Amino acid sequence: MCGIAGFAASSVLGPDERHRASVMRDVLVHRGPDGAGLWADDHAALAHRRLSIVDLAGGHQPLSNEDASIWVTFNGEIYNHRDVRAELEASGHQYRTRSDTETIVHAYEQWGDACVQHFRGMFAFALWDAPRRRLLLVRDRLGVKPLYWARVGDRVLFASEIKAILESGLVTPKANAAVLSEVLATRYTSGTETLFE
């Protein structure tokens, strides 16, 4: 289990945004006690708490492609990453690590959004395509790995847990009364609603 958090905005981020992303990341320390990473540019910040499982030495995140134009923060495991890696290397992609995380950035370079169709596993990731100023948020088909998001003005925030979004200071916690009866009856919410508005 790892923790991911961050945000992207169409406007230029302010000077305090790296700190905001760090605070969001560090409230998830229980999800990843083995390391912490942060990357930011003028429009996005990606943060990561790491639980080391695959490529203990080289799997630090956020991780980029060769020219640092595409960045990813990832929670989970791509079970078939060795097979996908072989296909990508045959197409000319060069790896720096043995991590399944790196397969995500190269697969996105090769197939765009369709990269997800090549992955088998349990995962949630945020990928920032810097030249296109585009954030791609992805969760595995069954939702094994959590991914929450919120929109505030021109900014999209994301995290493995809602408390990291709340920790940003940009979202005021407010109960979602529409799902209260469902939470009391089943102890969870179905669909896209949460206990927070």
CSV table of C-alpha atoms in Angstrom, one decimal:
chain,number,residue,atom,x,y,z
A,1,MET,CA,0.0,0.0,0.0
A,2,CYS,CA,1.3,3.4,-1.0
A,3,GLY,CA,-0.3,6.9,-0.8
A,4,ILE,CA,-0.7,9.4,-3.6
A,5,ALA,CA,-1.8,13.0,-3.5
A,6,GLY,CA,-1.6,16.2,-5.5
A,7,PHE,CA,-3.3,18.6,-7.7
A,8,ALA,CA,-3.2,20.3,-11.1
A,9,ALA,CA,-4.5,23.7,-12.2
A,10,SER,CA,-5.0,25.7,-15.4
A,11,SER,CA,-3.5,28.8,-13.7
A,12,VAL,CA,0.1,29.1,-12.5
A,13,LEU,CA,0.5,27.6,-9.0
A,14,GLY,CA,1.6,29.9,-6.2
A,15,PRO,CA,4.9,29.7,-4.3
A,16,ASP,CA,3.4,27.8,-1.3
A,17,GLU,CA,2.0,24.9,-3.4
A,18,ARG,CA,4.9,22.6,-2.9
A,19,HIS,CA,4.3,22.9,0.9
A,20,ARG,CA,0.5,22.2,0.3
A,21,ALA,CA,1.4,19.0,-1.6
A,22,SER,CA,3.8,17.9,1.1
A,23,VAL,CA,1.2,18.4,3.8
A,24,MET,CA,-1.3,16.3,1.7
A,25,ARG,CA,1.3,13.6,1.2
A,26,ASP,CA,2.5,13.4,4.8
A,27,VAL,CA,-1.0,12.9,6.3
A,28,LEU,CA,-0.8,9.6,4.4
A,29,VAL,CA,2.5,8.4,6.1
A,30,HIS,CA,0.7,5.3,7.4
A,31,ARG,CA,0.2,4.2,3.8
A,32,GLY,CA,3.9,4.5,2.9
A,33,PRO,CA,6.5,4.7,5.7
A,34,ASP,CA,9.5,3.8,3.5
A,35,GLY,CA,9.8,7.0,1.6
A,36,ALA,CA,8.3,10.3,0.5
A,37,GLY,CA,8.5,12.0,-2.8
A,38,LEU,CA,7.4,15.3,-4.4
A,39,TRP,CA,7.5,16.8,-7.8
A,40,ALA,CA,6.0,20.0,-9.0
A,41,ASP,CA,6.0,22.4,-11.9
A,42,ASP,CA,4.0,25.6,-12.6
A,43,HIS,CA,0.7,23.8,-13.1
A,44,ALA,CA,0.9,20.5,-11.1
A,45,ALA,CA,2.2,18.9,-8.0
A,46,LEU,CA,2.5,15.1,-7.5
A,47,ALA,CA,3.2,13.6,-4.1
A,48,HIS,CA,3.9,10.1,-3.0
A,49,ARG,CA,4.3,8.0,0.2
A,50,ARG,CA,6.1,4.8,-0.5
A,51,LEU,CA,5.8,1.3,0.8
A,52,SER,CA,8.7,-0.5,-0.9
A,53,ILE,CA,7.7,-3.8,-2.6
A,54,VAL,CA,8.9,-3.8,-6.2
A,55,ASP,CA,12.4,-2.5,-7.2
A,56,LEU,CA,13.4,-1.5,-3.6
A,57,ALA,CA,16.4,0.6,-4.8
A,58,GLY,CA,15.0,2.2,-7.9
A,59,GLY,CA,11.3,2.6,-7.5
A,60,HIS,CA,11.2,6.1,-6.0
A,61,GLN,CA,8.2,8.3,-7.0
A,62,PRO,CA,7.0,10.5,-8.5
A,63,LEU,CA,8.8,9.0,-11.5
A,64,SER,CA,9.2,10.4,-15.0
A,65,ASN,CA,10.0,9.4,-18.5
A,66,GLU,CA,13.5,10.0,-20.0
A,67,ASP,CA,13.0,13.7,-20.8
A,68,ALA,CA,10.9,14.5,-17.6
A,69,SER,CA,7.9,15.5,-19.7
A,70,ILE,CA,5.6,12.9,-18.2
A,71,TRP,CA,5.4,12.2,-14.5
A,72,VAL,CA,3.4,9.6,-12.4
A,73,THR,CA,2.6,8.9,-8.8
A,74,PHE,CA,1.3,5.4,-8.4
A,75,ASN,CA,-0.3,3.1,-5.8
A,76,GLY,CA,-0.7,-0.6,-6.5
A,77,GLU,CA,0.8,-3.2,-8.7
A,78,ILE,CA,0.8,-3.9,-12.4
A,79,TYR,CA,0.9,-7.7,-12.4
A,80,ASN,CA,1.8,-8.0,-16.1
A,81,HIS,CA,4.4,-5.2,-16.2
A,82,ARG,CA,7.2,-7.5,-17.3
A,83,ASP,CA,5.2,-8.5,-20.4
A,84,VAL,CA,4.2,-4.9,-21.2
A,85,ARG,CA,7.8,-3.8,-20.6
A,86,ALA,CA,9.1,-6.3,-23.1
A,87,GLU,CA,6.6,-5.0,-25.7
A,88,LEU,CA,7.6,-1.4,-24.9
A,89,GLU,CA,11.3,-2.1,-25.0
A,90,ALA,CA,10.8,-3.8,-28.4
A,91,SER,CA,9.3,-0.5,-29.5
A,92,GLY,CA,12.4,1.4,-28.4
A,93,HIS,CA,11.5,2.6,-24.9
A,94,GLN,CA,14.5,2.6,-22.5
A,95,TYR,CA,14.0,1.8,-18.8
A,96,ARG,CA,16.1,3.2,-15.9
A,97,THR,CA,14.5,1.0,-13.2
A,98,ARG,CA,12.9,-2.5,-12.7
A,99,SER,CA,9.8,-0.8,-11.3
A,100,ASP,CA,6.3,-1.5,-12.6
A,101,THR,CA,5.8,2.3,-12.1
A,102,GLU,CA,8.1,3.1,-15.0
A,103,THR,CA,5.9,0.9,-17.3
A,104,ILE,CA,3.1,3.4,-16.8
A,105,VAL,CA,4.9,6.4,-18.2
A,106,HIS,CA,6.3,4.5,-21.2
A,107,ALA,CA,2.9,2.9,-21.9
A,108,TYR,CA,1.3,6.3,-21.9
A,109,GLU,CA,4.0,7.5,-24.3
A,110,GLN,CA,3.2,4.6,-26.6
A,111,TRP,CA,-0.6,4.3,-26.4
A,112,GLY,CA,-1.9,7.5,-24.6
A,113,ASP,CA,-5.0,6.9,-22.5
A,114,ALA,CA,-5.4,3.4,-24.0
A,115,CYS,CA,-2.3,2.4,-21.9
A,116,VAL,CA,-4.8,1.4,-19.2
A,117,GLN,CA,-6.2,-1.4,-21.4
A,118,HIS,CA,-2.7,-3.1,-21.3
A,119,PHE,CA,-2.5,-3.2,-17.5
A,120,ARG,CA,-3.7,-6.1,-15.3
A,121,GLY,CA,-3.5,-5.4,-11.6
A,122,MET,CA,-4.8,-3.3,-8.8
A,123,PHE,CA,-3.8,0.3,-9.1
A,124,ALA,CA,-4.5,4.0,-8.8
A,125,PHE,CA,-2.3,6.6,-10.4
A,126,ALA,CA,-2.1,10.2,-11.4
A,127,LEU,CA,-0.1,11.0,-14.5
A,128,TRP,CA,0.9,14.6,-15.5
A,129,ASP,CA,1.6,15.2,-19.2
A,130,ALA,CA,3.5,18.5,-18.8
A,131,PRO,CA,3.7,19.5,-22.5
A,132,ARG,CA,-0.1,19.1,-22.8
A,133,ARG,CA,-0.8,20.4,-19.3
A,134,ARG,CA,-3.0,17.4,-18.8
A,135,LEU,CA,-3.8,15.3,-15.7
A,136,LEU,CA,-4.9,11.7,-16.1
A,137,LEU,CA,-6.4,10.0,-13.0
A,138,VAL,CA,-6.8,6.3,-13.3
A,139,ARG,CA,-8.2,3.6,-10.9
A,140,ASP,CA,-8.3,-0.2,-11.5
A,141,ARG,CA,-11.5,-1.6,-12.9
A,142,LEU,CA,-12.7,-3.0,-9.6
A,143,GLY,CA,-11.7,0.0,-7.5
A,144,VAL,CA,-9.3,-2.1,-5.3
A,145,LYS,CA,-7.0,0.9,-4.9
A,146,PRO,CA,-8.8,4.0,-3.8
A,147,LEU,CA,-8.7,7.3,-5.6
A,148,TYR,CA,-10.6,10.4,-4.5
A,149,TRP,CA,-10.8,13.7,-6.2
A,150,ALA,CA,-12.3,17.1,-5.8
A,151,ARG,CA,-12.6,20.2,-8.0
A,152,VAL,CA,-12.0,23.6,-6.5
A,153,GLY,CA,-12.1,26.5,-8.9
A,154,ASP,CA,-9.6,25.7,-11.7
A,155,ARG,CA,-7.9,23.1,-9.6
A,156,VAL,CA,-8.4,19.3,-9.4
A,157,LEU,CA,-7.1,17.7,-6.2
A,158,PHE,CA,-6.6,13.9,-5.8
A,159,ALA,CA,-5.5,11.5,-3.1
A,160,SER,CA,-5.7,7.9,-1.9
A,161,GLU,CA,-7.7,9.1,1.1
A,162,ILE,CA,-10.2,12.0,1.5
A,163,LYS,CA,-8.3,13.3,4.5
A,164,ALA,CA,-5.4,14.3,2.3
A,165,ILE,CA,-7.7,16.4,0.2
A,166,LEU,CA,-9.1,18.0,3.3
A,167,GLU,CA,-5.6,18.6,4.6
A,168,SER,CA,-5.0,20.8,1.5
A,169,GLY,CA,-6.9,23.5,3.2
A,170,LEU,CA,-8.8,24.2,-0.1
A,171,VAL,CA,-11.8,22.0,0.8
A,172,THR,CA,-14.1,22.6,3.8
A,173,PRO,CA,-15.4,19.3,5.2
A,174,LYS,CA,-19.2,19.2,4.9
A,175,ALA,CA,-21.4,16.1,5.4
A,176,ASN,CA,-23.2,14.8,2.4
A,177,ALA,CA,-26.7,14.3,3.9
A,178,ALA,CA,-27.9,12.6,0.7
A,179,VAL,CA,-25.8,9.4,1.5
A,180,LEU,CA,-26.2,9.3,5.3
A,181,SER,CA,-29.0,6.7,5.2
A,182,GLU,CA,-26.9,4.5,2.9
A,183,VAL,CA,-23.8,4.8,5.2
A,184,LEU,CA,-25.9,4.0,8.3
A,185,ALA,CA,-27.4,1.0,6.6
A,186,THR,CA,-24.4,-0.5,4.8
A,187,ARG,CA,-21.3,1.3,6.3
A,188,TYR,CA,-20.2,2.5,2.9
A,189,THR,CA,-21.4,4.4,-0.1
A,190,SER,CA,-21.9,3.0,-3.6
A,191,GLY,CA,-21.1,4.8,-6.8
A,192,THR,CA,-19.3,8.1,-6.9
A,193,GLU,CA,-20.7,9.7,-3.7
A,194,THR,CA,-18.8,9.9,-0.5
A,195,LEU,CA,-19.8,10.9,3.1
A,196,PHE,CA,-18.3,14.4,2.2
A,197,GLU,CA,-19.8,16.8,-0.3
